[in-house]
Every structure is written in structure tokens, then in C-alpha cells.
Coordinates of C-alpha atoms in Angstrom, one line a residue:
Chain A
M1 CA 55.9 -7.0 -86.6
A2 CA 53.8 -7.4 -89.7
E3 CA 52.2 -4.3 -91.2
L4 CA 48.7 -5.0 -92.4
D5 CA 46.6 -3.1 -94.7
F6 CA 43.1 -4.4 -94.6
A7 CA 39.4 -3.6 -94.3
G8 CA 38.0 -7.1 -93.8
P9 CA 38.0 -9.4 -90.9
V10 CA 41.4 -11.0 -90.0
L11 CA 42.8 -13.1 -87.2
S12 CA 46.4 -12.4 -86.4
E13 CA 48.9 -11.9 -83.7
G14 CA 48.7 -8.2 -84.2
G15 CA 50.5 -5.5 -86.1
T16 CA 49.7 -2.0 -87.2
W17 CA 46.3 -1.1 -88.5
R18 CA 46.1 1.7 -91.0
F19 CA 43.0 3.8 -91.4
P20 CA 41.6 3.4 -94.9
P21 CA 42.9 6.2 -97.2
H22 CA 41.0 9.4 -97.3
Q23 CA 39.2 8.4 -94.0
P24 CA 40.7 10.7 -91.3
L25 CA 40.0 10.3 -87.6
R26 CA 37.8 13.3 -86.7
L27 CA 38.9 14.6 -83.3
D28 CA 36.9 16.3 -80.5
S29 CA 39.1 19.4 -81.0
G30 CA 37.8 19.8 -84.5
A31 CA 41.1 18.7 -86.1
Q32 CA 41.5 15.6 -88.2
L33 CA 44.3 13.0 -88.3
E34 CA 45.1 11.6 -91.7
N35 CA 46.8 8.2 -92.3
L36 CA 46.3 7.2 -88.7
E37 CA 48.0 4.0 -87.6
I38 CA 47.0 2.0 -84.5
A39 CA 49.4 -0.7 -83.1
Y40 CA 47.7 -3.6 -81.5
R41 CA 48.1 -7.2 -80.5
T42 CA 45.6 -10.1 -80.2
W43 CA 45.6 -13.5 -78.5
G44 CA 43.2 -16.4 -79.1
E45 CA 40.7 -16.6 -81.9
L46 CA 37.3 -15.1 -82.5
N47 CA 34.7 -17.9 -82.3
A48 CA 32.2 -18.6 -85.1
D49 CA 29.4 -16.6 -83.4
G50 CA 31.8 -13.7 -82.8
T51 CA 30.8 -13.6 -79.1
N52 CA 34.1 -14.1 -77.3
A53 CA 36.0 -10.9 -78.0
V54 CA 37.5 -9.0 -75.0
L55 CA 39.0 -5.6 -75.5
I56 CA 41.6 -4.5 -73.0
C57 CA 42.2 -0.7 -72.6
H58 CA 45.6 0.3 -71.2
A59 CA 46.5 2.9 -68.6
L60 CA 48.5 6.2 -69.1
T61 CA 51.9 4.7 -69.9
G62 CA 50.7 1.2 -70.8
D63 CA 50.7 -0.3 -74.3
Q64 CA 49.3 -3.1 -76.4
H65 CA 51.7 -5.7 -74.8
V66 CA 49.2 -6.7 -72.1
A67 CA 50.5 -10.3 -72.2
G68 CA 53.4 -12.2 -73.6
T69 CA 56.9 -10.6 -73.7
H70 CA 57.4 -6.9 -74.2
P71 CA 59.6 -6.4 -77.3
V72 CA 61.4 -3.4 -75.8
S73 CA 61.9 -4.2 -72.2
G74 CA 62.0 -8.0 -72.5
K75 CA 59.7 -8.2 -69.5
P76 CA 56.3 -9.9 -69.2
G77 CA 53.3 -7.9 -70.4
W78 CA 51.7 -5.4 -68.0
W79 CA 48.7 -7.5 -66.9
T80 CA 49.9 -11.1 -67.2
R81 CA 48.2 -11.9 -63.9
M82 CA 44.8 -11.1 -65.5
V83 CA 45.5 -12.2 -69.1
G84 CA 46.9 -15.6 -70.0
H85 CA 46.2 -19.3 -69.9
G86 CA 44.2 -20.2 -66.8
R87 CA 43.7 -16.5 -66.0
P88 CA 40.3 -14.6 -65.9
I89 CA 40.9 -13.4 -69.5
D90 CA 42.1 -16.5 -71.3
P91 CA 43.3 -16.9 -74.9
A92 CA 41.9 -20.5 -74.8
K93 CA 38.4 -19.1 -74.7
H94 CA 38.6 -15.4 -75.5
F95 CA 39.7 -13.4 -78.5
I96 CA 41.8 -10.8 -76.7
I97 CA 42.5 -7.4 -78.3
C98 CA 44.7 -4.7 -76.9
S99 CA 45.7 -1.6 -78.8
N100 CA 48.0 1.3 -78.3
V101 CA 46.0 4.5 -78.0
V102 CA 46.1 7.3 -80.5
G103 CA 48.8 9.7 -79.3
G104 CA 50.9 6.9 -77.8
C105 CA 54.5 6.0 -78.7
M106 CA 54.4 2.2 -79.1
G107 CA 53.5 2.1 -82.8
S108 CA 50.3 4.2 -82.9
T109 CA 50.3 7.6 -84.5
G110 CA 51.4 10.1 -81.9
P111 CA 53.4 13.3 -81.5
A112 CA 56.7 11.4 -82.3
S113 CA 55.3 10.2 -85.6
I114 CA 56.1 11.8 -88.9
N115 CA 53.5 14.3 -90.1
P116 CA 53.0 13.3 -93.8
A117 CA 52.2 16.9 -94.6
T118 CA 55.7 18.2 -93.5
G119 CA 57.8 15.1 -93.5
K120 CA 58.9 16.0 -89.9
A121 CA 57.8 14.6 -86.5
Y122 CA 54.6 16.2 -85.3
G123 CA 55.9 17.4 -82.0
L124 CA 53.5 20.1 -80.6
T125 CA 51.8 20.4 -84.0
F126 CA 50.1 17.1 -83.1
P127 CA 46.4 17.9 -82.4
V128 CA 45.2 17.6 -78.8
I129 CA 43.4 14.3 -78.3
T130 CA 40.7 13.1 -75.9
I131 CA 39.7 9.8 -74.3
A132 CA 36.8 9.8 -76.8
D133 CA 39.2 10.2 -79.7
M134 CA 41.2 7.2 -78.4
V135 CA 38.0 5.1 -78.2
R136 CA 36.8 6.2 -81.6
G137 CA 40.1 4.8 -83.1
Q138 CA 39.7 1.6 -81.1
A139 CA 36.2 1.1 -82.3
M140 CA 37.3 1.3 -85.9
L141 CA 40.1 -1.2 -85.2
V142 CA 37.7 -3.6 -83.5
E143 CA 35.4 -3.4 -86.5
A144 CA 38.2 -4.0 -88.9
L145 CA 39.1 -7.1 -86.9
G146 CA 35.6 -8.5 -87.7
V147 CA 34.2 -8.0 -84.2
E148 CA 30.6 -6.7 -84.0
T149 CA 30.1 -6.9 -80.3
L150 CA 32.6 -7.2 -77.4
L151 CA 32.0 -9.8 -74.7
A152 CA 33.8 -7.4 -72.4
V153 CA 35.7 -4.2 -72.5
V154 CA 38.1 -4.1 -69.6
G155 CA 40.4 -1.4 -68.3
G156 CA 42.0 0.1 -65.2
S157 CA 42.8 3.7 -64.4
M158 CA 42.9 5.6 -67.8
G159 CA 41.7 2.2 -69.3
G160 CA 38.6 2.5 -67.1
M161 CA 38.0 6.0 -68.5
Q162 CA 38.0 4.4 -72.0
V163 CA 35.6 1.7 -70.8
Q164 CA 33.2 4.4 -69.6
Q165 CA 33.5 6.2 -72.9
W166 CA 32.8 2.9 -74.8
A167 CA 29.6 2.5 -72.7
A168 CA 28.6 6.1 -73.5
D169 CA 29.4 6.1 -77.2
Y170 CA 29.1 2.4 -78.4
P171 CA 26.7 0.7 -75.9
D172 CA 25.3 -1.5 -78.6
K173 CA 28.7 -3.0 -79.2
L174 CA 29.1 -4.1 -75.6
F175 CA 27.9 -7.1 -73.6
S176 CA 29.8 -6.2 -70.4
A177 CA 32.2 -3.6 -69.1
V178 CA 34.8 -3.7 -66.4
I179 CA 36.1 -0.5 -64.8
V180 CA 38.9 -0.9 -62.3
A181 CA 40.3 1.9 -60.1
S182 CA 39.1 4.8 -62.3
A183 CA 37.1 8.0 -62.3
S184 CA 34.5 9.8 -64.5
R185 CA 36.6 12.9 -64.3
H186 CA 39.8 14.2 -62.7
S187 CA 39.8 15.9 -59.4
A188 CA 41.8 19.2 -59.0
Q189 CA 44.5 17.1 -57.2
N190 CA 44.7 14.7 -60.2
I191 CA 45.2 17.6 -62.6
A192 CA 47.7 19.2 -60.2
F193 CA 49.9 16.2 -60.2
H194 CA 49.8 15.9 -64.0
E195 CA 50.6 19.6 -64.3
V196 CA 53.8 19.0 -62.1
G197 CA 54.8 16.3 -64.6
R198 CA 54.1 18.4 -67.7
Q199 CA 56.0 21.4 -66.2
A200 CA 59.0 19.2 -65.4
I201 CA 59.1 18.1 -69.1
M202 CA 58.6 21.6 -70.4
A203 CA 61.3 23.0 -68.1
D204 CA 63.9 20.6 -69.5
P205 CA 66.1 22.6 -71.9
D206 CA 66.3 19.5 -74.2
W207 CA 62.5 19.7 -74.7
K208 CA 62.9 22.5 -77.2
A209 CA 59.2 23.5 -77.3
G210 CA 58.4 19.9 -78.2
A211 CA 60.7 19.8 -81.3
Y212 CA 63.4 17.7 -79.8
A213 CA 63.0 14.9 -82.4
Q214 CA 65.2 16.9 -84.9
G215 CA 67.9 17.3 -82.3
K216 CA 70.3 14.8 -80.7
S217 CA 69.0 14.8 -77.2
R218 CA 65.5 14.2 -75.6
P219 CA 64.1 15.8 -72.4
E220 CA 65.0 12.7 -70.4
K221 CA 65.5 14.6 -67.1
G222 CA 62.2 16.3 -67.3
L223 CA 60.4 13.1 -68.2
A224 CA 62.1 11.2 -65.4
V225 CA 61.0 13.7 -62.9
A226 CA 57.4 13.6 -64.2
R227 CA 57.5 9.8 -63.8
M228 CA 58.9 10.1 -60.3
A229 CA 56.1 12.4 -59.2
A230 CA 53.5 10.3 -60.8
H231 CA 54.9 7.1 -59.4
I232 CA 54.4 8.4 -55.8
T233 CA 50.7 8.8 -56.6
Y234 CA 50.4 5.2 -57.7
L235 CA 51.6 3.9 -54.4
S236 CA 50.3 4.3 -50.8
E237 CA 52.1 5.6 -47.8
P238 CA 51.9 2.1 -46.0
A239 CA 53.3 0.4 -49.1
L240 CA 56.2 2.8 -49.4
Q241 CA 56.9 2.5 -45.7
R242 CA 56.8 -1.2 -45.8
K243 CA 59.1 -1.4 -48.8
F244 CA 61.6 1.3 -47.9
G245 CA 60.9 3.0 -44.6
R246 CA 63.9 5.4 -44.0
E247 CA 66.4 2.7 -44.9
L248 CA 69.7 4.1 -46.2
Q249 CA 71.5 3.0 -49.3
R250 CA 74.9 2.7 -47.6
D251 CA 76.5 3.1 -44.1
G252 CA 75.7 6.6 -42.9
L253 CA 74.6 9.8 -44.7
S254 CA 76.5 11.3 -47.6
W255 CA 76.1 14.9 -46.3
G256 CA 75.1 15.8 -49.9
F257 CA 72.4 15.2 -52.4
D258 CA 73.1 11.7 -53.6
A259 CA 70.4 9.2 -53.2
D260 CA 71.0 8.4 -49.5
F261 CA 67.6 6.8 -48.8
Q262 CA 66.5 3.7 -50.6
V263 CA 63.2 5.3 -51.6
E264 CA 65.2 8.0 -53.4
S265 CA 67.2 5.5 -55.4
Y266 CA 64.0 3.6 -56.2
L267 CA 62.3 6.6 -57.6
R268 CA 65.4 7.6 -59.6
H269 CA 65.5 4.1 -61.1
Q270 CA 61.8 4.3 -61.9
G271 CA 62.4 7.7 -63.7
A272 CA 65.5 6.5 -65.5
S273 CA 64.0 3.3 -66.8
F274 CA 60.9 5.1 -67.9
V275 CA 62.7 7.4 -70.4
D276 CA 63.9 4.3 -72.3
R277 CA 60.4 3.3 -73.2
F278 CA 58.3 6.4 -73.3
D279 CA 58.1 9.6 -75.3
A280 CA 57.9 13.0 -73.4
N281 CA 55.4 14.6 -75.8
S282 CA 53.2 11.5 -75.7
Y283 CA 53.2 12.0 -71.9
L284 CA 52.0 15.6 -72.4
Y285 CA 49.2 14.6 -74.8
I286 CA 47.9 11.6 -72.9
T287 CA 47.9 13.4 -69.5
R288 CA 46.0 16.2 -71.1
A289 CA 43.4 13.8 -72.5
M290 CA 42.9 12.4 -69.0
D291 CA 42.6 15.9 -67.5
Y292 CA 40.0 16.9 -70.2
F293 CA 38.0 13.7 -69.6
D294 CA 34.6 14.6 -68.1
L295 CA 31.9 12.2 -69.1
A296 CA 29.1 14.0 -67.2
A297 CA 29.9 17.4 -68.8
A298 CA 29.5 15.9 -72.2
H299 CA 26.0 14.7 -71.2
G300 CA 24.3 17.7 -69.8
G301 CA 26.2 17.5 -66.5
V302 CA 24.4 14.3 -65.5
L303 CA 26.7 11.2 -65.5
A304 CA 23.7 8.8 -65.5
Q305 CA 22.7 10.3 -68.9
A306 CA 26.0 9.1 -70.3
F307 CA 25.0 5.5 -69.5
A308 CA 21.4 5.8 -70.5
G309 CA 21.9 3.7 -73.6
A310 CA 23.8 1.0 -71.8
R311 CA 21.1 -0.5 -69.6
H312 CA 21.6 -3.9 -71.2
V313 CA 25.3 -3.8 -70.4
R314 CA 26.6 -5.7 -67.4
F315 CA 29.0 -3.6 -65.4
C316 CA 31.6 -4.5 -62.9
V317 CA 33.4 -1.7 -61.0
L318 CA 36.3 -2.4 -58.6
S319 CA 38.2 0.0 -56.3
F320 CA 41.0 -0.4 -53.7
T321 CA 40.9 0.9 -50.1
S322 CA 44.3 2.5 -50.3
D323 CA 44.0 4.1 -53.7
W324 CA 44.2 7.8 -53.2
L325 CA 44.7 8.7 -56.9
Y326 CA 41.2 7.3 -57.9
P327 CA 39.7 6.6 -54.5
T328 CA 36.7 4.5 -53.8
A329 CA 34.5 7.6 -53.7
E330 CA 35.3 8.3 -57.4
N331 CA 34.5 4.8 -58.3
R332 CA 31.3 4.8 -56.3
H333 CA 30.3 8.0 -58.1
I334 CA 30.4 5.9 -61.4
V335 CA 28.4 3.1 -59.7
R336 CA 25.7 5.5 -58.5
A337 CA 25.4 6.9 -62.0
L338 CA 25.1 3.4 -63.4
T339 CA 22.4 2.6 -60.8
A340 CA 20.5 5.8 -61.5
A341 CA 20.6 5.0 -65.3
G342 CA 19.1 1.5 -64.5
C343 CA 22.2 -0.3 -65.6
R344 CA 23.2 -3.7 -64.2
A345 CA 26.1 -2.8 -62.0
A346 CA 28.2 -4.8 -59.6
F347 CA 30.7 -3.0 -57.4
V348 CA 33.2 -4.0 -54.7
E349 CA 35.9 -2.2 -52.8
I350 CA 38.9 -4.5 -52.4
E351 CA 41.0 -4.3 -49.2
S352 CA 44.6 -3.6 -50.2
D353 CA 47.4 -1.4 -48.9
K354 CA 49.1 -1.2 -52.3
G355 CA 47.6 2.0 -53.5
H356 CA 46.4 2.7 -57.1
D357 CA 48.9 0.2 -58.5
A358 CA 47.0 -2.6 -56.7
F359 CA 45.2 -3.3 -60.0
L360 CA 48.4 -4.4 -61.6
L361 CA 49.7 -6.4 -58.6
D362 CA 49.0 -9.6 -56.7
E363 CA 45.4 -9.1 -55.5
P364 CA 43.7 -12.5 -55.3
V365 CA 40.3 -10.9 -54.4
M366 CA 40.4 -8.9 -57.6
D367 CA 41.3 -12.0 -59.6
A368 CA 38.4 -13.9 -58.0
A369 CA 35.9 -11.1 -58.5
L370 CA 36.8 -10.7 -62.2
Q371 CA 36.9 -14.4 -62.7
G372 CA 33.4 -14.7 -61.1
F373 CA 32.1 -11.8 -63.1
L374 CA 33.4 -12.9 -66.5
G375 CA 32.3 -16.4 -65.8
S376 CA 28.7 -15.3 -65.2
V377 CA 28.9 -13.1 -68.3
E378 CA 30.1 -16.0 -70.4
R379 CA 27.3 -18.2 -69.1
E380 CA 24.8 -15.5 -70.0
R381 CA 26.3 -15.1 -73.4
G382 CA 26.0 -18.8 -74.0
L383 CA 29.8 -19.4 -74.1
S384 CA 29.7 -21.9 -71.2
K385 CA 27.3 -23.5 -68.8
Chain B
M1 CA 17.2 -26.3 -47.8
I2 CA 15.4 -23.1 -48.5
R3 CA 14.8 -20.7 -45.6
E4 CA 11.2 -20.4 -44.6
D5 CA 11.1 -16.6 -45.0
F6 CA 12.7 -17.0 -48.5
K7 CA 9.9 -19.5 -49.4
E8 CA 7.4 -16.9 -48.4
I9 CA 9.1 -14.1 -50.4
L10 CA 9.3 -16.5 -53.4
R11 CA 5.5 -16.9 -53.1
L12 CA 4.9 -13.2 -52.9
V13 CA 7.1 -11.9 -55.7
R14 CA 5.5 -11.7 -59.2
P15 CA 7.4 -13.5 -62.0
G16 CA 9.6 -11.3 -64.2
S17 CA 9.4 -8.3 -61.8
R18 CA 12.2 -5.9 -60.9
V19 CA 13.6 -6.7 -57.5
L20 CA 16.2 -5.0 -55.2
D21 CA 17.5 -7.1 -52.3
V22 CA 18.9 -4.8 -49.7
G23 CA 21.4 -6.6 -47.5
C24 CA 21.5 -9.5 -49.9
G25 CA 24.5 -11.3 -48.3
E26 CA 25.9 -13.9 -50.5
G27 CA 22.9 -13.6 -52.9
V28 CA 21.0 -16.8 -52.0
L29 CA 17.6 -15.2 -52.2
L30 CA 18.4 -13.2 -55.3
D31 CA 19.7 -16.3 -57.0
L32 CA 16.5 -18.2 -56.1
L33 CA 14.3 -15.3 -57.3
T34 CA 16.3 -15.1 -60.6
R35 CA 16.0 -18.9 -61.3
E36 CA 12.5 -19.5 -60.0
K37 CA 10.8 -16.2 -60.8
Q38 CA 12.9 -14.9 -63.6
V39 CA 13.2 -11.5 -61.8
D40 CA 15.5 -8.7 -63.0
G41 CA 17.4 -8.6 -59.7
R42 CA 19.8 -6.2 -58.1
G43 CA 21.4 -6.3 -54.7
L44 CA 23.0 -4.0 -52.1
E45 CA 25.4 -5.6 -49.6
I46 CA 27.7 -4.1 -47.1
S47 CA 30.4 -6.8 -47.0
A48 CA 33.0 -7.2 -49.7
A49 CA 33.0 -11.0 -49.3
G50 CA 29.2 -11.1 -49.8
V51 CA 29.5 -9.0 -52.9
A52 CA 32.3 -11.1 -54.3
A53 CA 30.2 -14.3 -53.8
C54 CA 27.2 -12.6 -55.5
M55 CA 29.4 -11.6 -58.5
S56 CA 30.5 -15.2 -59.0
R57 CA 26.8 -16.2 -59.0
G58 CA 26.3 -13.7 -61.8
L59 CA 24.3 -11.2 -59.7
S60 CA 24.5 -7.5 -60.1
V61 CA 25.3 -6.4 -56.6
V62 CA 26.7 -3.2 -55.4
Q63 CA 28.7 -2.8 -52.2
G64 CA 27.0 -0.3 -50.0
D65 CA 25.1 0.6 -47.0
A66 CA 21.3 0.6 -46.7
D67 CA 21.4 3.7 -44.5
Q68 CA 23.1 5.9 -47.1
D69 CA 23.0 4.2 -50.5
L70 CA 19.3 3.8 -51.1
D71 CA 19.2 7.6 -51.5
H72 CA 20.9 7.2 -54.9
F73 CA 18.2 5.1 -56.5
P74 CA 15.6 7.0 -58.5
D75 CA 11.9 6.8 -57.6
R76 CA 10.0 3.6 -58.4
T77 CA 13.0 1.8 -60.0
F78 CA 11.7 -1.6 -58.7
D79 CA 8.6 -3.5 -58.3
Y80 CA 9.8 -4.9 -55.0
A81 CA 12.5 -3.9 -52.5
I82 CA 13.4 -6.7 -50.1
L83 CA 14.9 -6.1 -46.7
S84 CA 15.3 -9.6 -45.2
Q85 CA 16.4 -9.7 -41.6
T86 CA 18.3 -6.5 -42.0
L87 CA 16.0 -3.7 -40.7
Q88 CA 17.2 -4.2 -37.1
A89 CA 20.8 -3.7 -38.2
T90 CA 20.3 -0.3 -39.9
R91 CA 21.0 3.0 -38.2
R92 CA 17.9 4.8 -39.5
P93 CA 15.2 2.1 -39.9
R94 CA 12.4 4.6 -40.4
H95 CA 14.4 6.4 -43.2
V96 CA 15.3 3.0 -44.7
L97 CA 11.6 2.0 -44.8
D98 CA 10.6 5.3 -46.3
E99 CA 13.3 4.9 -49.0
L100 CA 12.3 1.3 -49.8
L101 CA 8.8 2.5 -50.6
R102 CA 10.1 5.4 -52.6
I103 CA 12.3 3.3 -54.9
A104 CA 9.9 0.3 -55.1
D105 CA 6.1 -0.1 -55.4
R106 CA 6.3 -2.7 -52.6
A107 CA 8.6 -3.4 -49.7
V108 CA 9.0 -6.9 -48.3
V109 CA 10.5 -6.6 -44.8
S110 CA 11.3 -9.4 -42.3
F111 CA 12.8 -9.0 -38.9
P112 CA 13.0 -10.8 -35.6
N113 CA 10.2 -10.0 -33.2
F114 CA 11.5 -8.8 -29.9
G115 CA 8.0 -9.3 -28.4
H116 CA 8.3 -13.1 -28.8
W117 CA 7.6 -14.9 -25.5
R118 CA 11.1 -16.4 -25.2
V119 CA 12.6 -12.9 -25.4
R120 CA 10.2 -11.6 -22.8
W121 CA 10.9 -14.7 -20.6
S122 CA 14.7 -14.2 -20.9
L123 CA 14.4 -10.6 -19.8
L124 CA 11.7 -11.1 -17.1
H125 CA 13.2 -14.2 -15.4
R126 CA 16.9 -14.2 -16.1
G127 CA 17.3 -10.4 -16.5
R128 CA 19.6 -11.1 -19.5
M129 CA 19.5 -10.1 -23.1
P130 CA 17.9 -12.9 -25.1
E131 CA 19.8 -15.4 -27.2
T132 CA 17.3 -17.2 -29.3
E133 CA 17.2 -18.8 -32.8
A134 CA 16.2 -15.5 -34.3
L135 CA 18.6 -13.5 -32.1
P136 CA 21.6 -15.9 -31.9
L137 CA 24.4 -13.6 -30.9
P138 CA 25.2 -12.1 -27.4
W139 CA 24.4 -8.4 -26.9
W140 CA 28.1 -7.4 -27.3
S141 CA 28.6 -8.9 -30.8
T142 CA 25.2 -8.6 -32.4
P143 CA 24.9 -6.3 -35.4
N144 CA 21.3 -5.5 -34.3
I145 CA 21.0 -2.0 -33.0
H146 CA 17.3 -1.2 -33.6
L147 CA 15.3 -4.2 -32.4
C148 CA 11.6 -3.9 -32.3
T149 CA 8.5 -5.9 -31.6
L150 CA 5.7 -6.7 -34.1
A151 CA 3.5 -4.1 -32.3
D152 CA 6.3 -1.5 -32.6
F153 CA 6.6 -2.2 -36.3
L154 CA 2.9 -1.9 -36.7
A155 CA 2.9 1.5 -35.1
L156 CA 5.7 2.6 -37.4
T157 CA 3.8 1.6 -40.5
E158 CA 0.8 3.6 -39.2
D159 CA 3.0 6.5 -38.6
L160 CA 4.5 6.3 -42.1
G161 CA 1.0 5.9 -43.6
V162 CA 1.8 2.7 -45.4
R163 CA -0.5 -0.1 -46.2
I164 CA 0.0 -3.7 -45.1
D165 CA -0.6 -6.0 -48.1
A166 CA 0.5 -9.2 -46.4
C167 CA 1.9 -10.4 -43.1
A168 CA 3.3 -13.7 -42.1
A169 CA 4.8 -15.1 -38.9
F170 CA 7.5 -17.7 -38.3
A171 CA 8.3 -19.7 -35.2
G172 CA 11.2 -22.2 -35.0
N173 CA 11.6 -24.1 -38.3
G174 CA 7.9 -24.1 -39.0
S175 CA 6.6 -22.8 -42.3
A176 CA 5.1 -19.3 -42.7
R177 CA 1.7 -18.7 -41.1
Q178 CA -0.5 -15.9 -42.5
I179 CA -1.5 -13.7 -39.5
D180 CA -3.5 -10.7 -38.6
P181 CA -0.7 -8.6 -37.1
T182 CA -3.2 -6.5 -35.0
K183 CA -4.0 -9.5 -32.8
A184 CA -2.0 -9.2 -29.5
I185 CA -1.4 -12.9 -29.3
E186 CA 0.8 -12.8 -32.5
N187 CA 3.2 -10.4 -30.8
W188 CA 3.8 -13.3 -28.3
R189 CA 3.9 -16.1 -30.8
A190 CA 5.9 -14.9 -33.8
E191 CA 9.6 -15.5 -33.5
S192 CA 10.1 -13.4 -36.6
C193 CA 7.7 -11.8 -39.0
L194 CA 7.4 -10.7 -42.6
F195 CA 5.5 -7.8 -44.0
M196 CA 4.6 -6.8 -47.5
L197 CA 4.0 -3.0 -47.6
S198 CA 2.9 -0.5 -50.2
R199 CA 2.2 3.2 -50.2
N200 CA -1.3 4.4 -49.6
P201 CA -3.0 4.8 -52.0
P202 CA -1.8 1.7 -53.9
P203 CA 0.4 2.4 -57.0
V204 CA -1.5 2.5 -60.2
Q205 CA 0.7 -0.2 -61.8
S206 CA -0.2 -2.8 -59.2
L207 CA -3.9 -2.5 -60.1
A208 CA -3.3 -4.1 -63.5
R209 CA -2.5 -7.7 -62.5
T210 CA -2.3 -8.8 -66.1
E211 CA 0.4 -6.3 -67.1
P212 CA 3.3 -7.9 -68.9
P213 CA 6.4 -8.6 -66.8
A214 CA 8.7 -5.6 -66.5
T215 CA 11.8 -5.8 -68.6
S216 CA 15.0 -4.1 -67.5
G217 CA 15.0 -0.7 -65.8
D218 CA 12.9 1.9 -67.5
L219 CA 13.9 4.9 -65.4
F220 CA 14.0 7.4 -68.1
D221 CA 10.6 6.3 -69.4
G222 CA 9.0 7.2 -66.5

């Protein structure tokens, strides 16, 4: 991947954007990050009017490889059913941007990066980051790419939190916003599940108080357990039942603690493959950012106030019937705040038994809704008739 | 072809106004109002399929229920709140009417008249629940749970202390007919009827007929 140093507009396939020297990212915690790097990818081209840019915000363990082939896993990007030729977000008509968040581990500065002050990996000396910090970094990248206003900013789950933050902090840079299966703050249950994951990582002797980068081994077992617990929250009981039921791996029980049930082996596989592509400390920092996210609290306790500047923005909110991680009620809470703020909001709850992960899976109704919404946004923006 | 009650609503709504269509279905009326009257339109619709259809028309429609979700709109967000052939399917029609006039300066409400002579005939002579053009489904599958007659509705408006700004009646496929709803004959003749209501006393805004068209929502201004 090309490493680019620039301040002016560029069109490229992506790379790593470096903050200009002596321009740190000021964080909500009060700390500052020097020499920040943000890894990103783009598809398509910005049109002459600069009106066709779409920013996609990734979820917790996602990355910038929303389409195309993932360089590490060799698998297709994480949202190829939404992004690609003939898809609702189409490089033939959109300039698509997806960046890796601050604190991530796919090329952006995060706890695994080298702290220029010490020459060692940050580890736990990395400052605590928030969703607003992530968005602040993204906004600077978008500006550096020569984009003044975004046709749409789109995201599911944690990506949807970033979209809300964009609407609160940079409404004038947005024409429309799509929030899928998200929430304006975490419930106690959401925080509880994240805490289980963090404790699993921190209980791993290889974690070494976050300073494992200097050693030979990483807290893979803890991270795998964190992923297994989280993965259950992404699915639904009917989906798990349909996929695995109580089916066994082999003939009969082992009378021990091997993975007898297919669901056990599935979760072990999910955990094991996750450690190859994700950093344990990044997991701690990003889950913390999600738990800290509370858009209403930052606006006098009234969520509608957060959206007061975004009345011109067209919003689309989608939820799924079987999502118990970010249930419809949480999404409807956002919609009601948008309504109260006088924003133009569309909202639909999509019938699905696939749980929270439905937004990444084959859901034709979601595709049609987004295609319809973006189509009308494009017409209004003068991109099509 | 445009439905007769839609034509009447198109006639009543001031260009460029802010409109909420409650129970907007697939957005046919909102689409018409947006194109012909340049309204700033929003919708509320209970069915996911309806909302999806509205989204692809470019309409801002929220999936929700008139019985519960009107409560979340601030006071006087709209110039008009429209409830077209939906009142009889709500659980709390009185509450819904009250809410419409809280969130909008005017409510436009249409509903099938259960006092129409065909309905009376069906009950009197056949002893059966009516199946008419305005009430096309059998009793066991109709979404209508709170049917009323024109006279019943009139009594409710009195009870709520709201003013009737306009009233029209429809029969068959004929065009709208302006009526005096207090005349008993209309309760026999109207297959369905349409009211435009406002709070008593009239809202200050509506007195200035020459005011510029409202732009997008200005809730925080006032």
C-alpha cells in the first residue's frame, strides 16, 4: 500500500493518511495524539461538483476493506453486498471512502503502534479514545481527500454511532445519513457483555498488563473468548438453533470437555480465526469507546438537541426484528429524537431472524430500502433524474 | 387516477406548508402533495412494506403506530396533520384526534360514514355487517375497530371543542361535495366524509394568509 503525505485533494485507491506535522488530534479525554495515521481505502471517483462522496463507517472489529479483497484474510470485504458494482453504494456513481478508526489495528494509529516518544508500542499508554475522536479523525481525512460535503455517511452498529456523531458534530458536511442497527448509547447489558470480553483478555497471563508487544506471545486465548462471547450477541436464538441445534460433532459424546456440539466448535473457530486479524488492546480501547458513547449526555441529556443542527440532513434508520444487541426500541429512540429535532427521518424495522448480524447478511429488504433511499437522495442532490 | 378524497386534500392544503400524513400507506398522497403543492412532507406508517415503498419515492416516512407514536412529535410541528381513512382503525381515536391538533394547526380527517343508507339497509334488512365500497372487507378481517357515523364524529368534535373549517362528503366515485355536516340528510347520503379541523380559537399563524411558506421544521424557534 502506498503511503501518502499530502494536504491537498487526491484521488487514489487508498493508503495511509498522516496528520500534518505539529497538528495533533485533540481527544475528548484531554490527551493529544501526535503523528496520527489513518488507514483508508477509496473506490470510484469524486465528481466535478464534489457531490457524490459516500463515507462508510465500520463496526467494532471491522476495517477499511469494505469491498474488494481483504489483504490479510483473502476474503471479500465485509459489506460487499452493499458496496460494489450494481449495489446500492456503487463505485460507478459514488466516490466511496472507508477508513480504519483511530485505535484500530489495520493500519491506523492504535495501541499496537509505536509511540514516537518512547520508541515502543503504546500498549496501555495509548490514550482512551471515544466515538467523537474517531469521527474527528475521519473528518480530517475526508477534508484531505478534497471532499467538502458527503452525499451520505453510512454505518451499522458502531458505524451507526459514528454516523450519529457526524450528524451532531459536522451536520453541514452531510447531505444524508444512514444508521443501521445501532443505538445512541449502550444499555447496561451491552456494557456487561463488553466487560466480559475485556476481563477475558485481561485475565490471560500473556496479556502482561497490555505490554505483550515486547514479548513473544499475545493474549490469544483471552481475545478468542472475548470474541466468542461477543459473537453470541450478534446472532439470535432462532438463527443458532437453525444452524446448529444440538447437533454433535461426531458419533456420541466424548464424556469430556472437547467440542462435542457443533455450536461449540463453531464458536471456537470464530474465536481462533479472530486472533489472527485483531489486536487484543485495540479490542479493549474500541469497546471502551462504544461503552462511553452517550450522545444525549453530551447535549444536555436531550438526544434531540444533538441533532438540532441537522434538520436539513435526510436520515434513514433501519433495525431488525431479532436484533437483541441493538433492538428496535434503541433505534426507534434515535428516530424519535430526529423527529423531535425536526429532522427528515425515514425508519423501518426489517423482519429477520438473523439477529444483529443481519445488517451484514443477505437481507433483500435492507438492500431495497437503502437502494430506494440513496436513489431518492441522489435525485435530490441532482446526481440522477 | 387520483382518489377523490386526495383531490379534496390537495385543494385544501396550502402550498409549501409542513404536512404529516398519518397512516400514509405507500405514500401516494404525500408524493402528490410534494409534487403539486411543494409541501415539506413527513409520514407515519404501520407497515414495513408501506414504509419501504415510501422510501423509494424519496419520502421521509417513519414506521410507527398512530396510537402511540404521535406522542413523540413536539407541539405545532406541522401546518397540517392528515389522517386519511385511518381514524376508524386506531385504538384511541379520541386521543389520536387530540394529538393531531396538538402537533399541527389543522387536522384533515376522512373516514367511512357508518350512517350511510347502505350500511343502515344492510343491518336493518339483512341483519348483516355491511360490505360496501367504503367498507369493503367482511367483519372478521376488517382493520376497522372504531367505526362511527358522521353524526358521531360531529359530537366528538364538539366534545373536544374543535372548530370545523371545512367538510366534504363523497358517495361512490363522485367528486367531493361541500356539505353542512349538521344536516341530518348528510348522515344518510355520505358514503365517506372529510373534515378539516382546527383548535378553537384559531391559531395565530393561520390568520396571516399571506405569510411566506414554511421552510423545514422550526421546532426550536418556537
